[in-house]
Amino acid sequence: MIWRASALVVTLVALVRVCTSAPPGEVILGAPTDASINTPEVREALKFAVDAFNMRINDPYMFKVGKVIKAQSQVVEGILYIFEVEMVGTGCKKGTEMKPCNKCYKAEPTSKPYTCSFEVWSRPWLGPPVIYKDVCQQQSS
């Protein structure tokens, strides 16, 4: 009886392994895939995350994306956009005439950059996107 249970477990593990692995170059359905930061939907999702970051961060100046480390999308109930970015300070003060943050110059080196992981869940039929994950770590000098 024990050998039957063991055989069943081994079979199930093998089946799960086969069903959840894909040959190199193939995509697993429903898994996150790399996304081009040049597509309008991806850029809009990242802008949404950056705006939320700037609203919550306790700094008199705006931050912008200095470097995109990772950009992915995943089809869920809608689309989940997954980002890992480096946020850098700018010379644009919060509360002044808003110009696009990407046009702001980089601030003095006294502003330490952040490494952030954002997840933005887009379900247009329910309204605006939702920040699903917003975790940032300020980089050390």
PDB file of C-alpha atoms in Angstrom:
ATOM      1  CA  MET A   1       0.000   0.000   0.000  1.00  0.00           C
ATOM      2  CA  ILE A   2       2.828   2.422   0.852  1.00  0.00           C
ATOM      3  CA  TRP A   3       4.569   1.735  -2.461  1.00  0.00           C
ATOM      4  CA  ARG A   4       1.327   2.590  -4.289  1.00  0.00           C
ATOM      5  CA  ALA A   5       1.093   5.926  -2.488  1.00  0.00           C
ATOM      6  CA  SER A   6       4.767   6.607  -3.238  1.00  0.00           C
ATOM      7  CA  ALA A   7       4.271   5.711  -6.899  1.00  0.00           C
ATOM      8  CA  LEU A   8       1.260   8.023  -7.068  1.00  0.00           C
ATOM      9  CA  VAL A   9       3.216  10.911  -5.529  1.00  0.00           C
ATOM     10  CA  VAL A  10       6.143  10.379  -7.914  1.00  0.00           C
ATOM     11  CA  THR A  11       3.756  10.267 -10.875  1.00  0.00           C
ATOM     12  CA  LEU A  12       1.979  13.455  -9.778  1.00  0.00           C
ATOM     13  CA  VAL A  13       5.274  15.289  -9.235  1.00  0.00           C
ATOM     14  CA  ALA A  14       6.485  14.224 -12.685  1.00  0.00           C
ATOM     15  CA  LEU A  15       3.189  15.294 -14.264  1.00  0.00           C
ATOM     16  CA  VAL A  16       3.310  18.710 -12.581  1.00  0.00           C
ATOM     17  CA  ARG A  17       6.927  19.138 -13.692  1.00  0.00           C
ATOM     18  CA  VAL A  18       6.073  18.323 -17.311  1.00  0.00           C
ATOM     19  CA  CYS A  19       3.005  20.572 -17.334  1.00  0.00           C
ATOM     20  CA  THR A  20       4.737  23.576 -15.779  1.00  0.00           C
ATOM     21  CA  SER A  21       7.991  23.548 -17.703  1.00  0.00           C
ATOM     22  CA  ALA A  22       8.458  24.757 -21.228  1.00  0.00           C
ATOM     23  CA  PRO A  23      11.291  24.146 -23.652  1.00  0.00           C
ATOM     24  CA  PRO A  24      13.692  27.079 -24.048  1.00  0.00           C
ATOM     25  CA  GLY A  25      12.117  29.864 -26.076  1.00  0.00           C
ATOM     26  CA  GLU A  26       8.532  28.782 -25.389  1.00  0.00           C
ATOM     27  CA  VAL A  27       6.119  30.561 -23.083  1.00  0.00           C
ATOM     28  CA  ILE A  28       4.088  28.954 -20.314  1.00  0.00           C
ATOM     29  CA  LEU A  29       0.503  30.179 -20.622  1.00  0.00           C
ATOM     30  CA  GLY A  30      -0.429  32.466 -17.747  1.00  0.00           C
ATOM     31  CA  ALA A  31       3.188  33.031 -16.663  1.00  0.00           C
ATOM     32  CA  PRO A  32       4.780  36.492 -16.639  1.00  0.00           C
ATOM     33  CA  THR A  33       6.490  37.391 -19.916  1.00  0.00           C
ATOM     34  CA  ASP A  34       8.940  40.164 -20.719  1.00  0.00           C
ATOM     35  CA  ALA A  35       7.206  43.348 -21.833  1.00  0.00           C
ATOM     36  CA  SER A  36       8.548  46.153 -23.987  1.00  0.00           C
ATOM     37  CA  ILE A  37       8.701  49.443 -22.124  1.00  0.00           C
ATOM     38  CA  ASN A  38       8.037  51.108 -25.497  1.00  0.00           C
ATOM     39  CA  THR A  39       4.408  49.946 -25.701  1.00  0.00           C
ATOM     40  CA  PRO A  40       1.797  52.498 -24.589  1.00  0.00           C
ATOM     41  CA  GLU A  41       0.062  50.132 -22.128  1.00  0.00           C
ATOM     42  CA  VAL A  42       3.313  49.261 -20.346  1.00  0.00           C
ATOM     43  CA  ARG A  43       4.426  52.902 -20.204  1.00  0.00           C
ATOM     44  CA  GLU A  44       1.041  53.964 -18.828  1.00  0.00           C
ATOM     45  CA  ALA A  45       1.153  51.274 -16.116  1.00  0.00           C
ATOM     46  CA  LEU A  46       4.667  52.349 -15.110  1.00  0.00           C
ATOM     47  CA  LYS A  47       3.610  56.019 -15.047  1.00  0.00           C
ATOM     48  CA  PHE A  48       0.715  55.047 -12.770  1.00  0.00           C
ATOM     49  CA  ALA A  49       3.164  53.330 -10.372  1.00  0.00           C
ATOM     50  CA  VAL A  50       5.604  56.265 -10.458  1.00  0.00           C
ATOM     51  CA  ASP A  51       2.803  58.749  -9.717  1.00  0.00           C
ATOM     52  CA  ALA A  52       1.689  56.623  -6.738  1.00  0.00           C
ATOM     53  CA  PHE A  53       5.299  56.431  -5.510  1.00  0.00           C
ATOM     54  CA  ASN A  54       5.672  60.220  -5.714  1.00  0.00           C
ATOM     55  CA  MET A  55       2.427  60.759  -3.798  1.00  0.00           C
ATOM     56  CA  ARG A  56       3.468  58.506  -0.917  1.00  0.00           C
ATOM     57  CA  ILE A  57       7.188  59.309  -0.649  1.00  0.00           C
ATOM     58  CA  ASN A  58       8.078  61.871   2.007  1.00  0.00           C
ATOM     59  CA  ASP A  59      10.333  64.042  -0.135  1.00  0.00           C
ATOM     60  CA  PRO A  60       9.800  67.606  -1.377  1.00  0.00           C
ATOM     61  CA  TYR A  61      11.045  66.631  -4.853  1.00  0.00           C
ATOM     62  CA  MET A  62       9.631  64.346  -7.523  1.00  0.00           C
ATOM     63  CA  PHE A  63      11.322  61.092  -8.482  1.00  0.00           C
ATOM     64  CA  LYS A  64      11.448  59.537 -11.942  1.00  0.00           C
ATOM     65  CA  VAL A  65      12.541  56.216 -13.410  1.00  0.00           C
ATOM     66  CA  GLY A  66      16.288  56.268 -13.934  1.00  0.00           C
ATOM     67  CA  LYS A  67      16.566  52.681 -15.130  1.00  0.00           C
ATOM     68  CA  VAL A  68      14.120  49.892 -15.919  1.00  0.00           C
ATOM     69  CA  ILE A  69      15.635  46.683 -14.589  1.00  0.00           C
ATOM     70  CA  LYS A  70      12.664  44.454 -15.429  1.00  0.00           C
ATOM     71  CA  ALA A  71       9.312  44.947 -17.162  1.00  0.00           C
ATOM     72  CA  GLN A  72       6.884  42.048 -17.493  1.00  0.00           C
ATOM     73  CA  SER A  73       3.195  41.468 -18.019  1.00  0.00           C
ATOM     74  CA  GLN A  74       1.010  38.573 -16.958  1.00  0.00           C
ATOM     75  CA  VAL A  75      -2.490  37.770 -18.151  1.00  0.00           C
ATOM     76  CA  VAL A  76      -4.666  37.290 -15.076  1.00  0.00           C
ATOM     77  CA  GLU A  77      -8.167  38.668 -14.619  1.00  0.00           C
ATOM     78  CA  GLY A  78      -6.919  41.587 -16.681  1.00  0.00           C
ATOM     79  CA  ILE A  79      -3.200  42.271 -16.996  1.00  0.00           C
ATOM     80  CA  LEU A  80      -0.681  42.443 -14.172  1.00  0.00           C
ATOM     81  CA  TYR A  81       2.296  44.635 -15.039  1.00  0.00           C
ATOM     82  CA  ILE A  82       5.445  43.785 -13.070  1.00  0.00           C
ATOM     83  CA  PHE A  83       8.309  46.265 -12.807  1.00  0.00           C
ATOM     84  CA  GLU A  84      11.653  46.494 -11.105  1.00  0.00           C
ATOM     85  CA  VAL A  85      13.071  49.986 -11.520  1.00  0.00           C
ATOM     86  CA  GLU A  86      15.598  52.412 -10.132  1.00  0.00           C
ATOM     87  CA  MET A  87      13.948  55.663  -9.070  1.00  0.00           C
ATOM     88  CA  VAL A  88      16.126  58.787  -9.071  1.00  0.00           C
ATOM     89  CA  GLY A  89      15.440  62.213  -7.627  1.00  0.00           C
ATOM     90  CA  THR A  90      14.733  65.218  -9.833  1.00  0.00           C
ATOM     91  CA  GLY A  91      14.868  68.965  -9.413  1.00  0.00           C
ATOM     92  CA  CYS A  92      11.077  69.217  -9.788  1.00  0.00           C
ATOM     93  CA  LYS A  93       9.455  70.302  -6.546  1.00  0.00           C
ATOM     94  CA  LYS A  94       6.155  68.727  -5.594  1.00  0.00           C
ATOM     95  CA  GLY A  95       3.213  71.111  -5.682  1.00  0.00           C
ATOM     96  CA  THR A  96       4.671  73.452  -8.303  1.00  0.00           C
ATOM     97  CA  GLU A  97       3.449  73.714 -11.874  1.00  0.00           C
ATOM     98  CA  MET A  98       3.494  70.096 -12.952  1.00  0.00           C
ATOM     99  CA  LYS A  99       5.512  69.389 -16.025  1.00  0.00           C
ATOM    100  CA  PRO A 100       6.084  65.820 -17.122  1.00  0.00           C
ATOM    101  CA  CYS A 101       8.458  64.325 -14.569  1.00  0.00           C
ATOM    102  CA  ASN A 102      10.555  62.691 -17.300  1.00  0.00           C
ATOM    103  CA  LYS A 103      11.520  66.196 -18.470  1.00  0.00           C
ATOM    104  CA  CYS A 104      12.891  67.108 -15.038  1.00  0.00           C
ATOM    105  CA  TYR A 105      16.620  67.122 -14.571  1.00  0.00           C
ATOM    106  CA  LYS A 106      18.358  64.834 -12.112  1.00  0.00           C
ATOM    107  CA  ALA A 107      18.708  66.254  -8.608  1.00  0.00           C
ATOM    108  CA  GLU A 108      21.881  66.773  -6.674  1.00  0.00           C
ATOM    109  CA  PRO A 109      23.701  63.619  -5.533  1.00  0.00           C
ATOM    110  CA  THR A 110      22.294  64.186  -2.036  1.00  0.00           C
ATOM    111  CA  SER A 111      19.125  62.454  -3.231  1.00  0.00           C
ATOM    112  CA  LYS A 112      19.669  58.705  -2.848  1.00  0.00           C
ATOM    113  CA  PRO A 113      17.999  56.519  -5.486  1.00  0.00           C
ATOM    114  CA  TYR A 114      15.484  53.801  -4.671  1.00  0.00           C
ATOM    115  CA  THR A 115      15.192  50.311  -6.104  1.00  0.00           C
ATOM    116  CA  CYS A 116      11.476  49.585  -6.435  1.00  0.00           C
ATOM    117  CA  SER A 117       9.282  46.625  -7.275  1.00  0.00           C
ATOM    118  CA  PHE A 118       5.879  47.672  -8.577  1.00  0.00           C
ATOM    119  CA  GLU A 119       2.926  45.578  -9.691  1.00  0.00           C
ATOM    120  CA  VAL A 120       0.050  47.339 -11.406  1.00  0.00           C
ATOM    121  CA  TRP A 121      -3.165  45.410 -11.989  1.00  0.00           C
ATOM    122  CA  SER A 122      -5.127  46.685 -14.967  1.00  0.00           C
ATOM    123  CA  ARG A 123      -8.797  45.725 -15.325  1.00  0.00           C
ATOM    124  CA  PRO A 124     -10.217  48.502 -17.526  1.00  0.00           C
ATOM    125  CA  TRP A 125     -13.792  47.256 -17.257  1.00  0.00           C
ATOM    126  CA  LEU A 126     -13.666  47.887 -13.469  1.00  0.00           C
ATOM    127  CA  GLY A 127     -12.069  51.332 -13.566  1.00  0.00           C
ATOM    128  CA  PRO A 128      -8.540  52.654 -13.084  1.00  0.00           C
ATOM    129  CA  PRO A 129      -5.579  50.349 -12.419  1.00  0.00           C
ATOM    130  CA  VAL A 130      -4.683  49.259  -8.898  1.00  0.00           C
ATOM    131  CA  ILE A 131      -1.229  49.231  -7.315  1.00  0.00           C
ATOM    132  CA  TYR A 132      -0.896  45.611  -6.238  1.00  0.00           C
ATOM    133  CA  LYS A 133       2.704  45.878  -4.997  1.00  0.00           C
ATOM    134  CA  ASP A 134       4.800  48.937  -4.144  1.00  0.00           C
ATOM    135  CA  VAL A 135       8.012  47.976  -2.346  1.00  0.00           C
ATOM    136  CA  CYS A 136      11.025  50.283  -2.441  1.00  0.00           C
ATOM    137  CA  GLN A 137      14.423  50.198  -0.791  1.00  0.00           C
ATOM    138  CA  GLN A 138      16.590  53.287  -0.650  1.00  0.00           C
ATOM    139  CA  GLN A 139      20.059  52.510  -1.949  1.00  0.00           C
ATOM    140  CA  SER A 140      23.011  53.083   0.328  1.00  0.00           C
ATOM    141  CA  SER A 141      25.769  55.484  -0.645  1.00  0.00           C
TER     142      SER A 141
END
